[in-house]
XYZ file of C-alpha atoms in Angstrom:
511
model
C 107.940 -4.518 20.065
C 106.240 -6.984 22.414
C 109.198 -9.409 22.178
C 111.632 -6.629 23.030
C 109.514 -5.560 26.000
C 109.281 -9.128 27.338
C 113.033 -9.691 26.892
C 113.758 -6.474 28.783
C 111.688 -7.532 31.812
C 113.188 -11.037 31.855
C 116.706 -9.555 31.708
C 115.931 -7.178 34.572
C 114.574 -10.032 36.731
C 117.578 -12.222 35.871
C 120.013 -9.490 36.944
C 118.118 -9.085 40.189
C 118.492 -12.794 40.990
C 122.195 -12.789 40.023
C 122.728 -9.859 42.393
C 121.251 -12.031 45.155
C 123.970 -14.641 44.530
C 122.312 -17.048 42.093
C 124.208 -18.441 39.093
C 123.262 -17.015 35.682
C 121.562 -20.274 34.593
C 119.562 -20.564 37.822
C 118.704 -16.856 37.718
C 117.317 -17.110 34.150
C 115.260 -20.200 35.066
C 113.870 -18.516 38.194
C 113.050 -15.342 36.256
C 111.188 -17.347 33.607
C 109.201 -19.229 36.274
C 108.370 -15.972 38.069
C 107.255 -14.294 34.842
C 104.926 -17.143 33.857
C 103.761 -18.297 30.408
C 105.535 -15.887 28.050
C 103.632 -17.164 25.005
C 100.278 -16.340 26.581
C 101.501 -12.932 27.736
C 102.934 -12.218 24.288
C 99.648 -13.070 22.536
C 97.612 -10.959 24.938
C 99.871 -7.902 24.581
C 100.027 -8.273 20.796
C 96.232 -8.414 20.567
C 95.797 -5.263 22.662
C 98.442 -3.317 20.715
C 97.040 -4.417 17.358
C 93.552 -3.295 18.359
C 94.919 0.083 19.493
C 96.780 0.554 16.205
C 93.682 -0.282 14.150
C 91.547 2.129 16.173
C 94.107 4.870 15.712
C 94.224 4.138 12.002
C 90.449 4.476 11.755
C 90.514 7.734 13.689
C 93.224 9.079 11.424
C 91.337 7.959 8.312
C 88.069 9.648 9.281
C 89.668 12.792 10.688
C 88.979 15.819 8.511
C 91.083 18.802 9.491
C 90.736 22.439 8.556
C 93.780 21.958 6.344
C 91.810 19.482 4.231
C 89.078 22.054 3.715
C 91.601 24.802 2.924
C 93.260 22.578 0.333
C 89.831 21.845 -1.147
C 89.111 25.555 -1.455
C 92.566 26.113 -2.937
C 91.953 23.447 -5.592
C 88.567 25.023 -6.230
C 90.254 28.320 -7.099
C 93.237 26.722 -8.838
C 91.030 25.052 -11.459
C 88.253 27.609 -12.077
C 87.134 26.087 -15.381
C 86.566 22.635 -13.953
C 85.056 24.103 -10.801
C 82.597 26.227 -12.797
C 81.527 23.307 -14.993
C 81.171 20.959 -12.025
C 79.267 23.416 -9.835
C 76.908 24.568 -12.610
C 76.156 21.029 -13.764
C 75.576 19.645 -10.276
C 73.655 22.763 -9.164
C 71.144 22.405 -12.002
C 70.819 18.664 -11.361
C 70.332 19.243 -7.621
C 67.772 21.985 -8.299
C 65.785 19.615 -10.528
C 66.041 16.716 -8.090
C 65.195 18.830 -5.056
C 62.396 20.544 -7.004
C 60.760 17.235 -7.804
C 61.256 16.113 -4.217
C 59.711 19.327 -2.845
C 56.744 19.448 -5.232
C 55.874 15.787 -4.833
C 56.218 16.148 -1.078
C 53.970 19.206 -1.117
C 51.309 17.348 -3.058
C 51.508 13.954 -1.353
C 52.475 14.852 2.209
C 51.017 18.335 2.668
C 48.502 18.283 5.541
C 45.208 20.098 5.380
C 45.685 23.476 7.106
C 42.933 22.789 9.622
C 42.832 21.239 13.078
C 43.345 17.469 12.795
C 43.513 17.684 9.023
C 45.226 14.302 8.806
C 42.078 12.631 10.207
C 39.805 13.806 7.416
C 38.749 11.043 5.037
C 36.857 10.712 1.783
C 34.327 7.987 1.035
C 33.746 6.672 -2.476
C 32.337 3.614 -4.140
C 34.310 1.301 -6.372
C 33.241 -1.485 -8.706
C 34.276 -5.018 -7.837
C 36.093 -6.856 -10.633
C 34.227 -9.878 -11.963
C 31.410 -10.955 -14.273
C 29.203 -8.010 -13.332
C 31.926 -5.509 -14.169
C 32.597 -7.297 -17.459
C 28.881 -7.286 -18.311
C 28.276 -3.620 -17.519
C 31.708 -2.357 -18.517
C 31.975 -0.435 -15.241
C 35.239 -0.377 -13.306
C 37.253 1.843 -11.007
C 35.699 4.398 -8.680
C 32.115 5.625 -8.638
C 30.796 8.739 -6.950
C 28.256 7.896 -4.230
C 24.698 9.121 -4.378
C 22.308 10.468 -1.786
C 21.267 6.920 -0.877
C 24.861 5.926 -0.108
C 25.440 9.071 1.915
C 22.363 8.450 4.058
C 23.299 4.792 4.634
C 26.860 5.629 5.682
C 25.793 8.517 7.882
C 23.224 6.432 9.723
C 25.336 3.293 10.216
C 28.953 4.402 10.546
C 30.434 4.846 14.011
C 34.067 5.206 12.956
C 33.473 8.403 10.950
C 32.038 11.408 12.739
C 30.392 14.443 11.132
C 29.882 12.682 7.825
C 29.312 15.415 5.263
C 28.822 15.923 1.549
C 29.111 18.597 -1.082
C 28.536 19.209 -4.765
C 30.913 21.203 -6.904
C 29.384 23.853 -9.167
C 30.113 27.023 -11.079
C 27.707 29.924 -11.189
C 27.733 33.587 -12.019
C 28.000 35.750 -8.919
C 26.199 39.045 -9.533
C 26.628 41.867 -7.001
C 24.220 44.724 -6.326
C 26.102 47.024 -8.685
C 25.760 44.559 -11.549
C 29.272 43.110 -11.612
C 29.295 39.546 -12.905
C 31.961 36.928 -12.202
C 31.920 33.170 -12.713
C 32.833 31.593 -9.365
C 33.292 28.062 -8.078
C 30.694 27.140 -5.485
C 30.490 24.353 -2.935
C 26.925 23.345 -2.122
C 27.816 21.758 1.215
C 26.155 20.396 4.321
C 26.499 22.508 7.447
C 28.521 19.743 9.083
C 31.060 20.033 6.258
C 32.160 23.513 7.333
C 31.756 22.728 11.018
C 34.179 19.766 10.990
C 37.004 22.043 9.802
C 36.954 23.794 13.203
C 37.514 27.108 11.373
C 35.440 30.011 12.686
C 34.063 32.661 10.318
C 35.793 36.012 10.214
C 32.402 37.747 10.057
C 28.907 36.475 10.788
C 28.237 32.751 10.869
C 28.776 29.593 8.880
C 26.003 27.454 7.422
C 23.442 25.862 9.755
C 21.292 22.733 9.463
C 18.254 25.026 9.274
C 19.618 26.460 6.024
C 19.354 23.013 4.415
C 15.612 22.682 4.843
C 13.495 23.053 1.682
C 11.913 26.477 1.615
C 14.490 28.053 3.948
C 15.854 31.464 2.874
C 18.739 31.227 0.384
C 21.970 32.186 2.130
C 25.616 32.299 1.104
C 28.977 32.411 2.896
C 31.799 34.214 1.090
C 35.504 33.518 1.179
C 37.916 36.232 2.240
C 39.210 36.730 -1.306
C 35.720 37.171 -2.778
C 34.820 39.552 0.043
C 37.869 41.687 -0.721
C 37.432 41.512 -4.483
C 33.663 42.121 -4.693
C 33.057 44.292 -1.619
C 36.466 45.866 -0.906
C 36.502 44.242 2.545
C 33.382 46.137 3.706
C 32.594 44.950 7.288
C 28.946 45.800 6.667
C 28.571 43.152 4.000
C 26.434 40.900 6.211
C 22.784 41.013 5.212
C 23.467 42.283 1.703
C 22.165 40.350 -1.282
C 23.975 38.803 -4.214
C 22.592 36.672 -6.994
C 23.990 33.275 -7.857
C 22.746 32.755 -11.367
C 19.118 33.920 -11.069
C 18.613 33.224 -7.358
C 19.124 35.991 -4.755
C 21.148 34.935 -1.710
C 21.689 36.764 1.575
C 25.295 37.005 2.788
C 25.460 35.563 6.319
C 29.207 35.098 6.828
C 32.776 35.589 5.614
C 35.463 32.949 6.121
C 39.089 33.792 7.071
C 41.850 34.515 4.574
C 43.277 31.454 2.824
C 40.337 29.186 3.651
C 39.078 27.462 0.496
C 37.722 24.154 1.782
C 36.778 21.604 0.508
C 39.204 21.959 -2.425
C 39.490 25.409 -4.015
C 36.130 26.989 -3.139
C 35.494 30.533 -1.984
C 31.683 30.566 -2.017
C 29.498 28.189 0.031
C 25.743 27.581 -0.098
C 23.690 24.959 1.789
C 23.271 21.534 0.212
C 19.580 20.713 0.421
C 19.273 16.946 0.306
C 15.578 17.003 1.190
C 14.674 17.698 -2.407
C 17.066 15.130 -3.910
C 16.168 11.564 -4.801
C 17.382 9.029 -2.228
C 16.485 5.774 -3.996
C 19.318 3.273 -4.604
C 21.249 4.205 -7.720
C 19.100 7.290 -8.385
C 19.686 11.005 -8.010
C 22.801 13.148 -8.401
C 26.251 12.110 -7.182
C 27.916 13.615 -4.131
C 31.423 14.000 -2.786
C 31.279 12.484 0.704
C 33.811 13.100 3.459
C 34.116 13.141 7.218
C 36.438 13.054 10.202
C 37.640 9.864 11.882
C 35.909 9.507 15.219
C 38.015 9.570 18.370
C 39.606 6.200 19.008
C 39.263 4.973 15.429
C 41.999 4.525 12.844
C 41.793 4.622 9.061
C 42.089 0.831 8.849
C 39.205 0.398 11.314
C 37.056 2.792 9.305
C 37.808 0.825 6.144
C 36.815 -2.425 7.801
C 33.563 -0.941 9.102
C 32.589 0.589 5.754
C 33.396 -2.668 3.996
C 30.973 -4.417 6.365
C 28.314 -1.776 5.725
C 28.849 -2.220 1.993
C 28.280 -5.982 2.296
C 24.972 -5.432 4.085
C 23.800 -2.836 1.561
C 24.765 -5.129 -1.325
C 22.755 -7.972 0.205
C 19.726 -5.740 0.716
C 19.901 -3.985 -2.670
C 21.623 -6.415 -5.062
C 20.270 -4.847 -8.218
C 22.122 -1.550 -7.659
C 24.915 -2.489 -5.211
C 25.880 -6.122 -5.843
C 29.131 -5.095 -7.543
C 29.722 -1.892 -5.551
C 31.645 -1.440 -2.304
C 32.645 1.677 -0.337
C 36.254 2.802 0.015
C 37.707 5.094 2.686
C 40.848 7.109 1.833
C 42.917 9.958 3.166
C 41.097 13.152 2.188
C 43.959 15.026 0.536
C 45.381 12.015 -1.302
C 41.958 10.954 -2.576
C 41.409 14.309 -4.289
C 44.760 13.962 -6.040
C 44.052 10.370 -7.099
C 47.109 8.990 -5.298
C 45.443 6.972 -2.556
C 46.118 3.531 -4.052
C 49.309 1.563 -3.211
C 50.357 1.476 -6.878
C 50.076 5.258 -7.169
C 52.002 5.735 -3.930
C 54.860 3.594 -5.225
C 54.876 5.438 -8.552
C 54.863 8.865 -6.927
C 57.712 7.951 -4.571
C 59.687 6.538 -7.500
C 59.379 9.877 -9.286
C 60.203 11.774 -6.097
C 63.459 9.943 -5.463
C 64.217 8.906 -9.038
C 64.760 12.507 -10.110
C 68.055 12.338 -8.230
C 69.336 10.006 -10.946
C 69.966 13.087 -13.078
C 72.582 14.123 -10.504
C 74.262 10.726 -10.771
C 74.665 11.193 -14.533
C 76.146 14.656 -14.047
C 78.368 13.403 -11.213
C 79.831 10.657 -13.422
C 80.677 13.297 -16.031
C 82.311 15.469 -13.399
C 84.150 12.438 -11.982
C 85.798 11.861 -15.359
C 86.971 15.480 -15.407
C 88.181 15.273 -11.801
C 90.072 12.080 -12.610
C 91.806 13.884 -15.452
C 92.775 16.646 -13.007
C 93.902 14.094 -10.440
C 96.207 12.556 -13.037
C 98.176 15.809 -13.120
C 98.637 15.514 -9.330
C 100.162 12.030 -9.487
C 103.487 13.363 -8.273
C 101.895 15.074 -5.285
C 100.050 11.871 -4.344
C 103.257 9.820 -4.685
C 105.227 12.227 -2.498
C 102.541 12.227 0.220
C 102.494 8.431 0.138
C 106.294 8.320 0.439
C 106.108 10.658 3.431
C 103.813 8.242 5.263
C 100.271 9.141 4.202
C 98.091 6.060 3.932
C 95.934 5.416 0.893
C 92.843 6.037 3.008
C 94.171 9.427 4.113
C 94.785 10.508 0.515
C 91.295 9.341 -0.482
C 89.779 11.350 2.373
C 91.592 14.452 1.154
C 90.313 14.005 -2.402
C 86.821 13.327 -1.033
C 86.907 16.600 0.931
C 87.924 18.460 -2.228
C 84.951 16.922 -4.052
C 82.703 17.718 -1.087
C 83.648 21.398 -1.368
C 82.483 21.269 -5.003
C 79.256 19.416 -4.251
C 78.311 21.581 -1.243
C 78.851 24.710 -3.323
C 76.667 23.168 -6.018
C 74.065 22.213 -3.418
C 73.907 25.781 -2.103
C 73.550 27.125 -5.648
C 70.900 24.505 -6.477
C 68.894 25.348 -3.360
C 69.083 29.037 -4.208
C 67.748 28.316 -7.711
C 64.938 26.220 -6.236
C 63.943 28.837 -3.660
C 63.840 31.547 -6.327
C 61.780 29.356 -8.688
C 59.268 28.417 -5.983
C 58.952 32.024 -4.842
C 58.177 33.096 -8.399
C 55.640 30.270 -8.678
C 53.888 31.338 -5.467
C 53.742 34.942 -6.636
C 52.276 33.753 -9.918
C 49.573 31.812 -8.087
C 48.861 34.734 -5.778
C 48.198 37.040 -8.735
C 46.080 34.432 -10.498
C 42.422 35.057 -9.563
C 41.203 31.559 -10.492
C 43.631 28.832 -9.609
C 43.448 25.668 -11.721
C 40.862 23.095 -10.694
C 43.523 20.465 -10.075
C 45.381 22.604 -7.535
C 43.853 22.247 -4.028
C 44.168 25.192 -1.706
C 46.335 23.322 0.820
C 49.123 22.918 -1.725
C 51.642 25.678 -1.035
C 54.921 24.966 -2.881
C 57.875 25.576 -0.600
C 61.161 24.213 0.725
C 60.754 22.153 3.883
C 63.377 20.758 6.260
C 63.100 17.416 4.437
C 64.309 19.089 1.254
C 67.464 20.354 2.986
C 68.184 16.852 4.283
C 67.558 15.420 0.824
C 69.919 17.940 -0.783
C 72.560 17.170 1.849
C 72.365 13.481 1.015
C 72.636 14.289 -2.696
C 75.703 16.446 -2.048
C 77.479 13.681 -0.126
C 76.539 11.113 -2.770
C 77.883 13.369 -5.506
C 81.092 13.903 -3.530
C 81.558 10.138 -3.255
C 81.174 9.730 -7.021
C 83.259 12.776 -7.908
C 85.966 12.332 -5.284
C 86.232 8.758 -4.073
C 85.965 6.902 -7.388
C 88.762 8.893 -9.078
C 90.779 8.707 -5.835
C 90.569 4.914 -5.746
C 91.860 4.800 -9.296
C 94.562 7.412 -8.702
C 95.908 5.816 -5.514
C 96.259 2.302 -6.921
C 99.358 0.169 -7.198
C 101.152 2.536 -9.544
C 101.556 5.079 -6.747
C 104.278 2.872 -5.293
C 106.237 2.690 -8.564
C 108.485 5.442 -7.237
C 109.206 9.120 -7.673
C 112.014 8.548 -10.187
C 109.783 6.699 -12.635
C 107.105 9.374 -12.316
C 109.616 12.189 -12.827
C 111.053 10.597 -15.938
C 107.832 9.485 -17.563
C 105.360 12.084 -16.300
C 101.802 11.341 -15.292
C 101.260 7.943 -16.782
C 97.663 7.565 -15.574
C 95.168 6.733 -18.292
C 91.407 6.359 -18.359
C 91.537 2.625 -19.011
C 88.677 0.261 -19.688
C 86.601 1.053 -16.600
C 86.344 4.780 -17.163
C 85.946 4.373 -20.910
C 83.027 2.011 -20.292
C 81.488 4.463 -17.811
C 81.702 7.281 -20.349
C 80.079 5.176 -23.078
C 77.283 3.927 -20.799
C 76.375 7.288 -19.317
C 76.420 9.054 -22.704
C 74.243 6.323 -24.203
C 71.847 6.496 -21.250
C 71.656 10.287 -21.443
C 70.787 10.134 -25.132
C 68.197 7.413 -24.452
C 66.339 9.362 -21.748
C 66.608 12.763 -23.459
C 63.123 12.539 -25.068
C 61.621 11.720 -21.654
């Protein structure tokens, strides 16, 4: 095309010079000199045109029209058996994968439902590996004692409102004699104060309540207030017994508040009567809030330094012990170490592998269906459709299947999680390993995750069979296809895929 264009312009210039009286030979030479270096012009024009053609080809390849979607829906209805099998299989796989993703995300990434909940930290001790650990047989984490709590509280600047609590269960006995075993948090006043949550009625715990000999007081959770006192606003000042000790009700916390883990009854932690010698006394659960301007890494460095000083001063009890600072929510779930984080994420994303197995199965079925459309593909190719355009069409058809499956899988997941939440709501005593901030649900991340799974499934189900179906045999001609029928066969690749995925499915079935 470029050569023809150049020849046309040279001919026009030559005719112009001949009309002025020049001989044909002189006119052609003058026209060539006037035009310049034709080779350079030819290369430049060819490069521009080639780039334009490639860009147009890419635009055509990636263009998905409404007709593509309509054909996908038509194929969906034309093969109801295959469509039902594909959608059901992928929907169940997507529901499982998205369910794992949602639950793990709810456990690992769920923030504490309080102001600045992501800045709450837990402090624990851990045993250093080495000769001392081998001699004593102690390893892993160790709950701190009163001595550790006092040292950290007095020396730490990176952690504000350092607090502690003890977990306990006692019988709560009301004035009318009703008895119920409840979970109690004996907690420092600062522990409730750092949550920034105001009581619904009355007051929270005060430092004065922690003094030995102070009147025994109790703060009730909203659920206990409703269950034991029918939401009576005059509950303040009434007396309940915790085990054998009478306690005066001084406050009621708002609905849904169960800090520090799953507690609905709070009493003051009285450290004055507890032993504070190194290595002596009961263990505590210690936590606090990162001070303004400090990060978690800075708090870890500071506590490590404090631990070194304490170990030097008290080698007999702390030589092999160091403090550790972790995210509050993750520490309670035991997933605050790098190894646990990697393992949890592997489970979260690895559950999607079930969809890959199902998608390979569906791809084999789709390939078998595509084989019956060999004539259609050959005709479209003969009419000018590129291989990429045919692949895009088959991909859109698979995308219709996978998006339908994704919608069905999400619906299954939403229903399952709703039933689970209702079950928890009707369960008076939630399990000890289920912190109150865990509320199973479907977040925006889950929708993105399911969308990625749907596209991935469409690639496996649509593109892989399309690549096989639009190979060299498409160009063998309509006559050969008409006489011999659909000559496409599974071949070694697909046979190997079937064998591998069946073997893998059988292997992981016990797991």
